[in-house]
mmCIF file of C-alpha atoms in Angstrom:
data_model
loop_
_atom_site.group_PDB
_atom_site.id
_atom_site.type_symbol
_atom_site.label_atom_id
_atom_site.label_comp_id
_atom_site.label_asym_id
_atom_site.label_seq_id
_atom_site.Cartn_x
_atom_site.Cartn_y
_atom_site.Cartn_z
ATOM 1 C CA MET A 1 74.420 113.050 150.670
ATOM 2 C CA HIS A 2 77.338 111.099 152.102
ATOM 3 C CA VAL A 3 80.457 110.939 149.919
ATOM 4 C CA ASP A 4 83.022 108.214 150.522
ATOM 5 C CA VAL A 5 86.141 110.366 150.436
ATOM 6 C CA GLY A 6 88.468 107.370 150.659
ATOM 7 C CA ALA A 7 86.835 105.658 147.687
ATOM 8 C CA GLU A 8 86.922 108.908 145.700
ATOM 9 C CA ARG A 9 90.615 109.387 146.403
ATOM 10 C CA GLY A 10 91.319 105.794 145.453
ATOM 11 C CA HIS A 11 89.460 106.257 142.170
ATOM 12 C CA LEU A 12 91.389 109.441 141.371
ATOM 13 C CA ARG A 13 94.662 107.758 142.264
ATOM 14 C CA GLY A 14 93.806 104.901 139.894
ATOM 15 C CA ILE A 15 93.061 107.352 137.078
ATOM 16 C CA MET A 16 96.393 109.143 137.635
ATOM 17 C CA GLN A 17 98.350 105.875 137.732
ATOM 18 C CA ARG A 18 96.673 104.702 134.520
ATOM 19 C CA ALA A 19 97.434 108.016 132.786
ATOM 20 C CA SER A 20 101.037 107.930 133.982
ATOM 21 C CA ARG A 21 101.526 104.375 132.752
ATOM 22 C CA LEU A 22 99.948 105.109 129.361
ATOM 23 C CA LYS A 23 102.152 108.172 128.943
ATOM 24 C CA ARG A 24 105.274 106.085 129.628
ATOM 25 C CA GLU A 25 104.124 103.363 127.233
ATOM 26 C CA LEU A 26 103.417 105.864 124.453
ATOM 27 C CA GLN A 27 106.792 107.514 124.974
ATOM 28 C CA MET A 28 108.513 104.138 124.687
ATOM 29 C CA LEU A 29 106.510 103.279 121.568
ATOM 30 C CA ALA A 30 107.523 106.612 120.034
ATOM 31 C CA THR A 31 111.230 106.472 120.909
ATOM 32 C CA ASP A 32 111.963 102.734 120.846
ATOM 33 C CA PRO A 33 109.153 100.847 119.077
ATOM 34 C CA PRO A 34 109.338 97.121 118.318
ATOM 35 C CA PRO A 35 110.604 96.480 114.762
ATOM 36 C CA GLY A 36 107.868 97.013 112.199
ATOM 37 C CA ILE A 37 105.370 98.482 114.701
ATOM 38 C CA THR A 38 104.207 102.037 115.409
ATOM 39 C CA CYS A 39 101.504 103.338 117.751
ATOM 40 C CA TRP A 40 100.149 106.832 118.396
ATOM 41 C CA GLN A 41 97.306 108.762 120.006
ATOM 42 C CA GLU A 42 94.178 109.390 117.945
ATOM 43 C CA LYS A 43 92.871 112.966 118.236
ATOM 44 C CA ASP A 44 94.827 113.608 121.457
ATOM 45 C CA GLN A 45 92.875 110.873 123.284
ATOM 46 C CA MET A 46 95.224 108.756 125.395
ATOM 47 C CA ASP A 47 92.762 105.861 125.528
ATOM 48 C CA ASP A 48 92.017 105.899 121.776
ATOM 49 C CA LEU A 49 95.116 104.801 119.874
ATOM 50 C CA ARG A 50 96.011 103.717 116.378
ATOM 51 C CA ALA A 51 98.775 101.322 115.406
ATOM 52 C CA GLN A 52 100.434 100.032 112.271
ATOM 53 C CA ILE A 53 102.091 96.662 111.782
ATOM 54 C CA LEU A 54 104.385 95.880 108.870
ATOM 55 C CA GLY A 55 103.738 92.454 107.356
ATOM 56 C CA GLY A 56 106.615 90.071 108.024
ATOM 57 C CA THR A 57 109.196 88.930 105.496
ATOM 58 C CA ASN A 58 108.448 85.554 103.872
ATOM 59 C CA THR A 59 104.758 85.773 104.789
ATOM 60 C CA PRO A 60 101.826 86.540 102.479
ATOM 61 C CA TYR A 61 101.512 89.886 104.282
ATOM 62 C CA GLU A 62 105.038 91.001 103.340
ATOM 63 C CA LYS A 63 105.358 94.745 102.580
ATOM 64 C CA GLY A 64 101.751 95.359 103.596
ATOM 65 C CA ILE A 65 101.033 98.021 106.207
ATOM 66 C CA PHE A 66 98.105 97.088 108.436
ATOM 67 C CA ASN A 67 96.218 99.668 110.494
ATOM 68 C CA LEU A 68 94.747 98.747 113.876
ATOM 69 C CA GLU A 69 92.481 100.396 116.432
ATOM 70 C CA VAL A 70 93.647 100.178 120.055
ATOM 71 C CA ILE A 71 91.112 101.109 122.749
ATOM 72 C CA ILE A 72 92.384 101.292 126.331
ATOM 73 C CA PRO A 73 89.715 100.275 128.875
ATOM 74 C CA GLU A 74 89.119 102.233 132.065
ATOM 75 C CA ARG A 75 90.531 99.401 134.213
ATOM 76 C CA TYR A 76 93.784 99.053 132.215
ATOM 77 C CA PRO A 77 96.221 97.417 132.997
ATOM 78 C CA PHE A 78 93.924 95.065 134.924
ATOM 79 C CA GLU A 79 91.992 94.530 131.683
ATOM 80 C CA PRO A 80 93.640 94.066 128.271
ATOM 81 C CA PRO A 81 93.470 96.655 125.483
ATOM 82 C CA GLN A 82 90.741 96.107 122.916
ATOM 83 C CA ILE A 83 92.412 95.789 119.518
ATOM 84 C CA ARG A 84 91.018 95.162 116.054
ATOM 85 C CA PHE A 85 92.324 95.424 112.501
ATOM 86 C CA LEU A 86 91.058 98.359 110.441
ATOM 87 C CA THR A 87 92.804 97.062 107.328
ATOM 88 C CA PRO A 88 91.186 93.880 105.923
ATOM 89 C CA ILE A 89 93.441 90.856 106.303
ATOM 90 C CA TYR A 90 93.002 87.266 105.100
ATOM 91 C CA HIS A 91 93.839 85.272 108.226
ATOM 92 C CA PRO A 92 92.222 82.337 110.090
ATOM 93 C CA ASN A 93 92.393 84.111 113.481
ATOM 94 C CA ILE A 94 91.090 87.531 112.360
ATOM 95 C CA ASP A 95 87.479 87.934 111.266
ATOM 96 C CA SER A 96 85.850 90.245 108.710
ATOM 97 C CA ALA A 97 85.258 92.898 111.406
ATOM 98 C CA GLY A 98 88.951 92.910 112.325
ATOM 99 C CA ARG A 99 88.476 91.091 115.635
ATOM 100 C CA ILE A 100 91.448 89.000 116.744
ATOM 101 C CA CYS A 101 91.490 85.601 118.446
ATOM 102 C CA LEU A 102 94.572 85.803 120.671
ATOM 103 C CA ASP A 103 95.033 84.680 124.273
ATOM 104 C CA VAL A 104 96.777 87.869 125.486
ATOM 105 C CA LEU A 105 93.710 89.898 124.476
ATOM 106 C CA LYS A 106 91.526 87.969 126.936
ATOM 107 C CA LEU A 107 91.426 87.746 130.723
ATOM 108 C CA PRO A 108 92.085 84.475 132.563
ATOM 109 C CA PRO A 109 90.992 81.750 132.863
ATOM 110 C CA LYS A 110 90.351 81.620 129.107
ATOM 111 C CA GLY A 111 92.982 84.199 128.274
ATOM 112 C CA ALA A 112 96.578 85.028 129.194
ATOM 113 C CA TRP A 113 96.425 88.798 129.830
ATOM 114 C CA ARG A 114 98.178 90.035 132.971
ATOM 115 C CA PRO A 115 98.991 93.572 134.157
ATOM 116 C CA SER A 116 102.723 93.102 133.589
ATOM 117 C CA LEU A 117 102.070 92.993 129.822
ATOM 118 C CA ASN A 118 101.760 96.216 127.843
ATOM 119 C CA ILE A 119 100.641 97.629 124.507
ATOM 120 C CA ALA A 120 103.998 96.926 122.827
ATOM 121 C CA THR A 121 104.032 93.246 123.866
ATOM 122 C CA VAL A 122 100.452 92.765 122.676
ATOM 123 C CA LEU A 123 101.173 94.368 119.289
ATOM 124 C CA THR A 124 104.271 92.182 118.987
ATOM 125 C CA SER A 125 102.117 89.122 119.752
ATOM 126 C CA ILE A 126 99.696 90.171 116.988
ATOM 127 C CA GLN A 127 102.625 90.596 114.603
ATOM 128 C CA LEU A 128 103.759 87.054 115.498
ATOM 129 C CA LEU A 129 100.226 85.705 114.981
ATOM 130 C CA MET A 130 100.287 87.192 111.473
ATOM 131 C CA SER A 131 103.458 85.206 110.747
ATOM 132 C CA GLU A 132 102.305 82.051 112.556
ATOM 133 C CA PRO A 133 98.512 81.564 112.337
ATOM 134 C CA ASN A 134 96.803 79.161 114.729
ATOM 135 C CA PRO A 135 94.319 77.192 112.589
ATOM 136 C CA ASP A 136 93.184 75.136 115.595
ATOM 137 C CA ASP A 137 91.592 78.165 117.286
ATOM 138 C CA PRO A 138 90.059 80.008 114.320
ATOM 139 C CA LEU A 139 87.603 82.846 113.928
ATOM 140 C CA MET A 140 87.261 82.096 110.210
ATOM 141 C CA ALA A 141 86.593 78.370 109.761
ATOM 142 C CA ASP A 142 86.848 78.398 105.948
ATOM 143 C CA ILE A 143 90.197 80.197 105.971
ATOM 144 C CA SER A 144 91.462 77.878 108.710
ATOM 145 C CA SER A 145 90.519 74.810 106.673
ATOM 146 C CA GLU A 146 92.216 76.313 103.637
ATOM 147 C CA PHE A 147 95.362 77.048 105.669
ATOM 148 C CA LYS A 148 95.499 73.449 106.957
ATOM 149 C CA TYR A 149 94.535 71.514 103.829
ATOM 150 C CA ASN A 150 95.205 73.770 100.825
ATOM 151 C CA LYS A 151 98.117 76.010 101.813
ATOM 152 C CA PRO A 152 98.965 77.259 98.269
ATOM 153 C CA VAL A 153 95.426 78.622 97.824
ATOM 154 C CA PHE A 154 95.547 80.268 101.262
ATOM 155 C CA LEU A 155 98.870 81.940 100.436
ATOM 156 C CA LYS A 156 97.543 83.160 97.088
ATOM 157 C CA ASN A 157 94.375 84.634 98.614
ATOM 158 C CA ALA A 158 96.264 86.238 101.513
ATOM 159 C CA ARG A 159 98.760 87.851 99.112
ATOM 160 C CA GLN A 160 95.921 89.183 96.948
ATOM 161 C CA TRP A 161 94.198 90.739 99.983
ATOM 162 C CA THR A 162 97.507 92.263 101.108
ATOM 163 C CA GLU A 163 98.092 93.742 97.668
ATOM 164 C CA LYS A 164 94.565 95.110 97.451
ATOM 165 C CA HIS A 165 94.070 96.461 100.971
ATOM 166 C CA ALA A 166 97.461 96.947 102.629
ATOM 167 C CA ARG A 167 99.756 98.123 99.825
ATOM 168 C CA GLN A 168 98.023 100.159 97.143
ATOM 169 C CA LYS A 169 96.991 103.106 99.320
ATOM 170 C CA GLN A 170 100.430 103.981 100.639
ATOM 171 C CA ARG A 171 102.585 102.946 97.662
ATOM 172 C CA ALA A 172 102.666 106.315 95.886
ATOM 173 C CA SER A 173 103.751 108.316 98.933
ATOM 174 C CA GLU A 174 106.266 105.668 100.018
ATOM 175 C CA GLU A 175 107.954 105.422 96.626
ATOM 176 C CA GLU A 176 108.816 109.101 96.793
ATOM 177 C CA VAL A 177 110.552 108.601 100.148
ATOM 178 C CA LEU A 178 112.139 105.252 99.326
ATOM 179 C CA ASP A 179 113.851 106.678 96.238
ATOM 180 C CA ASP A 180 116.023 108.735 98.592
ATOM 181 C CA LEU A 181 116.860 105.879 101.004
ATOM 182 C CA PRO A 182 119.832 103.468 100.839
ATOM 183 C CA LYS A 183 119.059 99.817 100.196
ATOM 184 C CA THR A 184 118.138 98.189 103.517
ATOM 185 C CA SER A 185 115.722 95.775 105.192
ATOM 186 C CA ASP A 186 111.936 96.172 105.097
ATOM 187 C CA CYS A 187 111.690 97.021 108.816
ATOM 188 C CA GLU A 188 114.459 99.613 108.554
ATOM 189 C CA VAL A 189 112.797 101.134 105.484
ATOM 190 C CA TYR A 190 109.439 101.182 107.267
ATOM 191 C CA ASN A 191 110.874 102.868 110.349
ATOM 192 C CA SER A 192 112.680 105.419 108.185
ATOM 193 C CA VAL A 193 109.462 106.224 106.333
ATOM 194 C CA GLN A 194 107.578 106.644 109.604
ATOM 195 C CA LYS A 195 110.235 108.948 111.041
ATOM 196 C CA ARG A 196 110.063 111.098 107.936
ATOM 197 C CA LYS A 197 106.310 111.390 108.494
ATOM 198 C CA ALA A 198 106.476 112.054 112.251
ATOM 199 C CA ARG A 199 105.667 115.238 114.166
ATOM 200 C CA GLN A 200 105.338 116.215 117.829
ATOM 201 C CA LEU A 201 101.881 115.917 119.418
ATOM 202 C CA GLY A 202 101.458 116.849 123.058
ATOM 203 C CA GLY A 203 105.011 115.774 123.851
ATOM 204 C CA ILE A 204 104.459 112.374 122.222
ATOM 205 C CA GLU A 205 105.902 111.709 118.782
ATOM 206 C CA LYS A 206 102.979 110.873 116.499
ATOM 207 C CA LYS A 207 103.582 108.467 113.624
ATOM 208 C CA PHE A 208 101.453 109.362 110.643
ATOM 209 C CA HIS A 209 99.546 106.802 108.641
ATOM 210 C CA SER A 210 97.553 106.718 105.431
ATOM 211 C CA ASP A 211 94.133 108.214 106.178
ATOM 212 C CA VAL A 212 92.220 105.244 104.830
ATOM 213 C CA HIS A 213 88.759 104.080 105.848
ATOM 214 C CA GLU A 214 88.625 100.461 104.656
ATOM 215 C CA VAL A 215 85.458 98.513 103.877
ATOM 216 C CA PHE A 216 85.684 94.882 104.953
ATOM 217 C CA LEU A 217 84.817 92.206 102.460
ATOM 218 C CA ASP A 218 83.549 88.688 102.933
ATOM 219 C CA PRO A 219 86.639 86.454 102.514
ATOM 220 C CA SER A 220 84.604 83.691 100.928
#
């Protein structure tokens, strides 16, 4: 059987370049993460990641910690990472399965992903979407309508979901750590808590998270 040696070498070179890029990205996320964001390998798998995003100040998600699944496709960075929320969140652009409607998570022409973007920029874009929902491109029509026409009810429901799903699980362990910390901003507190929980994993600093398996609820 004829084997295309050139194609095989090209494939192997692509795998090595992808692995090298992912390693650099994970190192940057471990040593210099965006404020309020952490990301780590799941079970030593470089293409199966987990992330946490701290809800922004002056939003209904404030002080909530939201877990996300980040799957890196074989053709990364020529295809975007596949990201979904594991923690339920009440948001017009995020559905009950955690799927996210965001242009940088889709390829052109409908999307805005390009190889120069990376995991950190995408997670930062998701964090921004949490603070600034786009009700004109919703995944959840009812929540979008509520956001546009009955904002107080939306804010109340979103805060209740944050309290129920994104705060209760980690509060006990965090309070023990926070008692020993000086008074500071939420992002600084969050990063301090994560550093206290960190350990080395295969040369990459792993940020620990609450081991929670959430069950999604119908937002209606």
